[in-house]
mmCIF file of C-alpha atoms in Angstrom:
data_model
loop_
_atom_site.group_PDB
_atom_site.id
_atom_site.type_symbol
_atom_site.label_atom_id
_atom_site.label_comp_id
_atom_site.label_asym_id
_atom_site.label_seq_id
_atom_site.Cartn_x
_atom_site.Cartn_y
_atom_site.Cartn_z
ATOM 1 C CA ALA S 1 100.248 -114.466 178.054
ATOM 2 C CA GLN S 2 102.475 -117.814 178.039
ATOM 3 C CA SER S 3 101.048 -120.396 176.223
ATOM 4 C CA VAL S 4 102.040 -124.142 176.540
ATOM 5 C CA SER S 5 102.360 -127.022 173.536
ATOM 6 C CA GLN S 6 102.518 -130.516 174.073
ATOM 7 C CA HIS S 7 103.415 -131.477 170.525
ATOM 8 C CA ASN S 8 102.720 -135.604 170.641
ATOM 9 C CA HIS S 9 98.745 -135.788 171.751
ATOM 10 C CA HIS S 10 98.605 -140.136 171.678
ATOM 11 C CA VAL S 11 101.685 -142.350 171.666
ATOM 12 C CA ILE S 12 101.397 -146.174 171.802
ATOM 13 C CA LEU S 13 104.876 -147.500 172.808
ATOM 14 C CA SER S 14 105.320 -151.152 173.406
ATOM 15 C CA GLU S 15 106.340 -152.545 177.173
ATOM 16 C CA ALA S 16 110.449 -151.496 177.108
ATOM 17 C CA ALA S 17 110.107 -149.458 174.672
ATOM 18 C CA SER S 18 112.114 -145.224 175.679
ATOM 19 C CA LEU S 19 109.448 -142.643 176.475
ATOM 20 C CA GLU S 20 110.261 -138.938 175.165
ATOM 21 C CA LEU S 21 106.969 -136.284 175.679
ATOM 22 C CA GLY S 22 107.516 -132.820 174.610
ATOM 23 C CA CYS S 23 107.150 -129.852 175.551
ATOM 24 C CA ASN S 24 107.723 -126.195 174.867
ATOM 25 C CA TYR S 25 106.169 -123.062 176.364
ATOM 26 C CA SER S 26 106.381 -118.980 175.538
ATOM 27 C CA TYR S 27 107.074 -117.055 178.824
ATOM 28 C CA GLY S 28 110.596 -115.804 178.577
ATOM 29 C CA GLY S 29 111.293 -115.046 182.090
ATOM 30 C CA THR S 30 111.789 -117.602 184.952
ATOM 31 C CA VAL S 31 109.551 -120.317 184.789
ATOM 32 C CA ASN S 32 108.391 -122.868 187.592
ATOM 33 C CA LEU S 33 107.312 -126.308 184.876
ATOM 34 C CA PHE S 34 105.903 -129.380 186.358
ATOM 35 C CA TRP S 35 104.902 -132.425 184.229
ATOM 36 C CA TYR S 36 101.596 -133.636 185.479
ATOM 37 C CA VAL S 37 100.155 -137.604 185.611
ATOM 38 C CA GLN S 38 96.410 -138.663 185.526
ATOM 39 C CA TYR S 39 95.792 -142.550 185.686
ATOM 40 C CA PRO S 40 93.281 -143.938 184.823
ATOM 41 C CA GLY S 41 90.538 -143.730 187.435
ATOM 42 C CA GLN S 42 92.781 -141.414 189.606
ATOM 43 C CA HIS S 43 94.079 -137.455 190.012
ATOM 44 C CA LEU S 44 95.937 -135.913 188.882
ATOM 45 C CA GLN S 45 98.715 -135.714 190.321
ATOM 46 C CA LEU S 46 102.618 -134.441 190.616
ATOM 47 C CA LEU S 47 105.053 -136.804 188.863
ATOM 48 C CA LEU S 48 108.098 -133.930 188.684
ATOM 49 C CA LYS S 49 108.941 -130.610 188.513
ATOM 50 C CA TYR S 50 111.490 -127.196 187.913
ATOM 51 C CA PHE S 51 112.087 -124.236 190.387
ATOM 52 C CA SER S 52 115.670 -123.739 189.712
ATOM 53 C CA GLY S 53 118.936 -125.449 190.173
ATOM 54 C CA ASP S 54 120.024 -128.287 187.972
ATOM 55 C CA PRO S 55 118.380 -128.328 184.333
ATOM 56 C CA LEU S 56 117.742 -131.978 184.916
ATOM 57 C CA VAL S 57 114.557 -132.915 187.378
ATOM 58 C CA LYS S 58 114.108 -136.640 187.896
ATOM 59 C CA GLY S 59 110.848 -137.458 189.488
ATOM 60 C CA ILE S 60 108.590 -140.648 190.937
ATOM 61 C CA LYS S 61 108.401 -144.132 189.095
ATOM 62 C CA GLY S 62 111.772 -143.363 186.901
ATOM 63 C CA PHE S 63 111.156 -140.425 184.987
ATOM 64 C CA GLU S 64 113.313 -137.578 184.143
ATOM 65 C CA ALA S 65 112.732 -134.184 182.330
ATOM 66 C CA GLU S 66 115.009 -131.474 181.893
ATOM 67 C CA PHE S 67 114.671 -127.367 180.913
ATOM 68 C CA ILE S 68 116.772 -126.503 178.206
ATOM 69 C CA LYS S 69 116.105 -122.846 178.855
ATOM 70 C CA SER S 70 117.412 -121.969 174.813
ATOM 71 C CA LYS S 71 114.736 -124.506 173.739
ATOM 72 C CA PHE S 72 111.801 -122.734 175.922
ATOM 73 C CA SER S 73 111.584 -126.902 176.799
ATOM 74 C CA PHE S 74 110.876 -129.486 179.561
ATOM 75 C CA ASN S 75 110.580 -132.531 177.832
ATOM 76 C CA LEU S 76 109.858 -135.559 179.418
ATOM 77 C CA ARG S 77 111.739 -138.674 179.514
ATOM 78 C CA LYS S 78 111.814 -143.221 180.495
ATOM 79 C CA PRO S 79 114.243 -144.709 179.329
ATOM 80 C CA SER S 80 111.444 -148.130 179.286
ATOM 81 C CA VAL S 81 108.149 -147.582 179.955
ATOM 82 C CA GLN S 82 105.954 -150.037 181.571
ATOM 83 C CA TRP S 83 102.013 -151.190 181.002
ATOM 84 C CA SER S 84 101.377 -149.132 184.237
ATOM 85 C CA ASP S 85 103.086 -145.779 182.683
ATOM 86 C CA THR S 86 99.376 -145.792 180.613
ATOM 87 C CA ALA S 87 97.941 -142.418 181.360
ATOM 88 C CA GLU S 88 97.743 -138.659 180.011
ATOM 89 C CA TYR S 89 100.138 -136.475 181.224
ATOM 90 C CA PHE S 90 100.216 -132.304 181.345
ATOM 91 C CA CYS S 91 103.136 -130.038 180.713
ATOM 92 C CA ALA S 92 102.115 -127.149 182.979
ATOM 93 C CA VAL S 93 104.462 -123.779 183.407
ATOM 94 C CA ALA S 94 104.061 -121.428 185.728
ATOM 95 C CA SER S 95 105.764 -117.427 184.963
ATOM 96 C CA GLY S 96 107.974 -116.615 188.308
ATOM 97 C CA GLY S 97 105.744 -115.085 190.633
ATOM 98 C CA SER S 98 102.433 -116.585 189.715
ATOM 99 C CA TYR S 99 100.552 -118.720 191.009
ATOM 100 C CA ILE S 100 98.579 -120.153 188.410
ATOM 101 C CA PRO S 101 100.028 -122.347 186.063
ATOM 102 C CA THR S 102 99.285 -122.879 182.160
ATOM 103 C CA PHE S 103 98.848 -126.275 181.056
ATOM 104 C CA GLY S 104 98.956 -128.210 177.952
ATOM 105 C CA ARG S 105 96.737 -129.980 176.031
ATOM 106 C CA GLY S 106 97.678 -133.577 177.436
ATOM 107 C CA THR S 107 99.589 -136.680 176.264
ATOM 108 C CA SER S 108 97.344 -139.235 176.223
ATOM 109 C CA LEU S 109 100.763 -142.498 176.688
ATOM 110 C CA ILE S 110 98.826 -146.573 175.887
ATOM 111 C CA VAL S 111 102.049 -148.867 176.830
ATOM 112 C CA HIS S 112 101.024 -152.923 175.683
ATOM 113 C CA PRO S 113 102.322 -155.591 177.568
ATOM 114 C CA SER J 1 97.102 -133.900 206.141
ATOM 115 C CA GLN J 2 95.933 -131.900 202.873
ATOM 116 C CA THR J 3 93.263 -133.289 201.360
ATOM 117 C CA ILE J 4 91.008 -132.010 199.031
ATOM 118 C CA HIS J 5 86.728 -132.762 198.377
ATOM 119 C CA GLN J 6 84.892 -132.368 195.269
ATOM 120 C CA TRP J 7 81.504 -133.822 195.069
ATOM 121 C CA PRO J 8 78.814 -134.871 193.354
ATOM 122 C CA ALA J 9 81.394 -136.863 191.393
ATOM 123 C CA THR J 10 78.520 -137.286 188.299
ATOM 124 C CA LEU J 11 76.315 -135.095 187.051
ATOM 125 C CA VAL J 12 73.654 -135.167 184.779
ATOM 126 C CA GLN J 13 71.491 -132.211 184.061
ATOM 127 C CA PRO J 14 69.534 -130.504 180.804
ATOM 128 C CA VAL J 15 69.950 -127.247 179.056
ATOM 129 C CA GLY J 16 69.136 -124.605 180.591
ATOM 130 C CA SER J 17 69.048 -125.665 184.657
ATOM 131 C CA PRO J 18 71.268 -124.720 187.388
ATOM 132 C CA LEU J 19 74.438 -125.978 188.636
ATOM 133 C CA SER J 20 76.175 -126.169 191.597
ATOM 134 C CA LEU J 21 79.400 -128.254 191.957
ATOM 135 C CA GLU J 22 81.645 -127.395 195.599
ATOM 136 C CA CYS J 23 84.965 -128.165 196.398
ATOM 137 C CA THR J 24 86.513 -128.883 200.215
ATOM 138 C CA VAL J 25 89.691 -128.451 201.777
ATOM 139 C CA GLU J 26 91.281 -129.550 204.310
ATOM 140 C CA GLY J 27 94.205 -129.022 206.665
ATOM 141 C CA THR J 28 95.163 -125.950 205.433
ATOM 142 C CA SER J 29 94.305 -122.268 205.777
ATOM 143 C CA ASN J 30 94.106 -119.630 203.125
ATOM 144 C CA PRO J 31 95.171 -121.958 200.432
ATOM 145 C CA ASN J 32 94.165 -120.065 197.193
ATOM 146 C CA LEU J 33 91.865 -122.293 195.138
ATOM 147 C CA TYR J 34 91.595 -123.355 191.618
ATOM 148 C CA TRP J 35 88.465 -124.599 189.073
ATOM 149 C CA TYR J 36 89.569 -126.073 185.832
ATOM 150 C CA ARG J 37 88.043 -127.945 183.236
ATOM 151 C CA GLN J 38 89.178 -130.479 181.805
ATOM 152 C CA ALA J 39 87.948 -131.405 177.640
ATOM 153 C CA ALA J 40 88.961 -134.209 175.617
ATOM 154 C CA GLY J 41 92.017 -133.388 173.547
ATOM 155 C CA ARG J 42 91.812 -129.705 175.180
ATOM 156 C CA GLY J 43 93.315 -129.954 177.752
ATOM 157 C CA LEU J 44 93.290 -128.118 181.391
ATOM 158 C CA GLN J 45 91.591 -124.603 180.805
ATOM 159 C CA LEU J 46 91.615 -122.443 184.048
ATOM 160 C CA LEU J 47 88.405 -121.101 184.593
ATOM 161 C CA PHE J 48 88.480 -119.243 188.113
ATOM 162 C CA TYR J 49 90.747 -119.109 190.957
ATOM 163 C CA SER J 50 90.913 -117.186 194.205
ATOM 164 C CA VAL J 51 92.764 -116.451 196.072
ATOM 165 C CA GLY J 52 91.384 -115.519 199.888
ATOM 166 C CA ILE J 53 87.526 -114.987 200.599
ATOM 167 C CA GLY J 54 84.944 -113.128 198.131
ATOM 168 C CA GLN J 55 88.047 -112.952 196.104
ATOM 169 C CA ILE J 56 87.180 -114.621 192.215
ATOM 170 C CA SER J 57 89.481 -113.916 188.954
ATOM 171 C CA SER J 58 87.749 -115.184 185.959
ATOM 172 C CA GLU J 59 89.697 -116.492 183.933
ATOM 173 C CA VAL J 60 87.473 -117.364 180.676
ATOM 174 C CA PRO J 61 83.860 -115.658 179.905
ATOM 175 C CA GLN J 62 82.176 -117.989 180.085
ATOM 176 C CA ASN J 63 78.387 -119.655 181.279
ATOM 177 C CA LEU J 64 79.840 -120.345 184.743
ATOM 178 C CA SER J 65 80.668 -118.231 187.898
ATOM 179 C CA ALA J 66 82.326 -118.928 190.745
ATOM 180 C CA SER J 67 82.147 -118.191 194.803
ATOM 181 C CA ARG J 68 84.183 -118.545 197.515
ATOM 182 C CA PRO J 69 82.019 -118.394 201.295
ATOM 183 C CA GLN J 70 84.491 -119.814 202.817
ATOM 184 C CA ASP J 71 87.958 -120.132 203.891
ATOM 185 C CA ARG J 72 87.850 -123.556 202.233
ATOM 186 C CA GLN J 73 85.123 -123.485 199.776
ATOM 187 C CA PHE J 74 85.190 -122.996 195.895
ATOM 188 C CA ILE J 75 81.927 -123.041 194.652
ATOM 189 C CA LEU J 76 81.272 -123.546 190.846
ATOM 190 C CA SER J 77 77.910 -122.336 189.593
ATOM 191 C CA SER J 78 75.573 -121.647 186.689
ATOM 192 C CA LYS J 79 71.872 -120.134 186.086
ATOM 193 C CA LYS J 80 71.629 -122.328 182.890
ATOM 194 C CA LEU J 81 73.452 -124.889 181.750
ATOM 195 C CA LEU J 82 74.564 -125.019 177.951
ATOM 196 C CA LEU J 83 75.525 -128.482 176.067
ATOM 197 C CA SER J 84 78.608 -127.057 175.473
ATOM 198 C CA ASP J 85 79.517 -126.835 179.561
ATOM 199 C CA SER J 86 79.743 -130.760 179.418
ATOM 200 C CA GLY J 87 83.273 -131.854 181.130
ATOM 201 C CA PHE J 88 84.942 -132.653 183.807
ATOM 202 C CA TYR J 89 85.922 -129.965 186.024
ATOM 203 C CA LEU J 90 88.444 -130.428 188.947
ATOM 204 C CA CYS J 91 88.997 -128.581 191.538
ATOM 205 C CA ALA J 92 92.590 -128.159 193.068
ATOM 206 C CA TRP J 93 95.261 -125.803 195.562
ATOM 207 C CA ILE J 94 97.226 -124.452 196.211
ATOM 208 C CA GLU J 95 99.612 -122.922 199.308
ATOM 209 C CA GLY J 96 98.873 -119.610 199.850
ATOM 210 C CA THR J 97 102.519 -118.692 201.874
ATOM 211 C CA GLY J 98 104.933 -117.652 199.968
ATOM 212 C CA PHE J 99 105.846 -118.046 196.635
ATOM 213 C CA ALA J 100 108.710 -120.643 196.879
ATOM 214 C CA GLY J 101 107.631 -123.978 196.677
ATOM 215 C CA ALA J 102 103.984 -122.473 196.279
ATOM 216 C CA ASN J 103 103.380 -123.947 192.431
ATOM 217 C CA VAL J 104 102.480 -127.100 193.004
ATOM 218 C CA LEU J 105 99.055 -127.769 192.940
ATOM 219 C CA THR J 106 96.783 -130.600 194.213
ATOM 220 C CA PHE J 107 93.370 -131.760 192.557
ATOM 221 C CA GLY J 108 90.286 -133.110 194.179
ATOM 222 C CA ALA J 109 89.070 -135.816 192.169
ATOM 223 C CA GLY J 110 86.836 -133.964 190.022
ATOM 224 C CA SER J 111 83.199 -133.472 188.703
ATOM 225 C CA ARG J 112 81.498 -135.144 185.505
ATOM 226 C CA LEU J 113 79.189 -133.381 183.944
ATOM 227 C CA THR J 114 77.001 -134.124 181.198
ATOM 228 C CA VAL J 115 74.610 -131.716 179.788
ATOM 229 C CA LEU J 116 71.607 -133.497 177.781
#
């Protein structure tokens, strides 16, 4: 069975700092990769996704993620965070052909103004 | 446009009481439907999923059950709640029409259950 690891459970940053959240998965075949975000009081929503093609994908609000197949990683990055980026971030992986994404434990990001 | 409704939004129940959480989807047909539980520090745990009416797959043995009486309705139930059932329950759906682009989950607002 596939598993997803998010190494940072709690991250606290000041505005304008750079962000990188780690995500590693265990499945060795074709995968679809996702980052979801849950802002305080809002629905869990898609931030960005990778299905195929360019391994560097860009999402909403200036976020990007890079798929490195050899490292089984899909890390999320943002060069300069804002207070409004305070949220919980979840990495998810669906193996090829599966309709069942597996989620990581999530990372709580707090950005101080 | 597609929307997903969950209710109740908040529920406080005594141990041993029954549970029924309802989820309905609008604006789509034949969706794949999911129940996840979100517990602090434990991420999202898949509880059940359904690819069609009456078809339920359970991912985790537990005190809960699910049913899909209609195409766009998914119900999470329990006959007797345990303290450990407390949590935030999320319903989600995926367009069930093929693989390409089909894995993006759309989530409901969630139902927060506290068992006392």
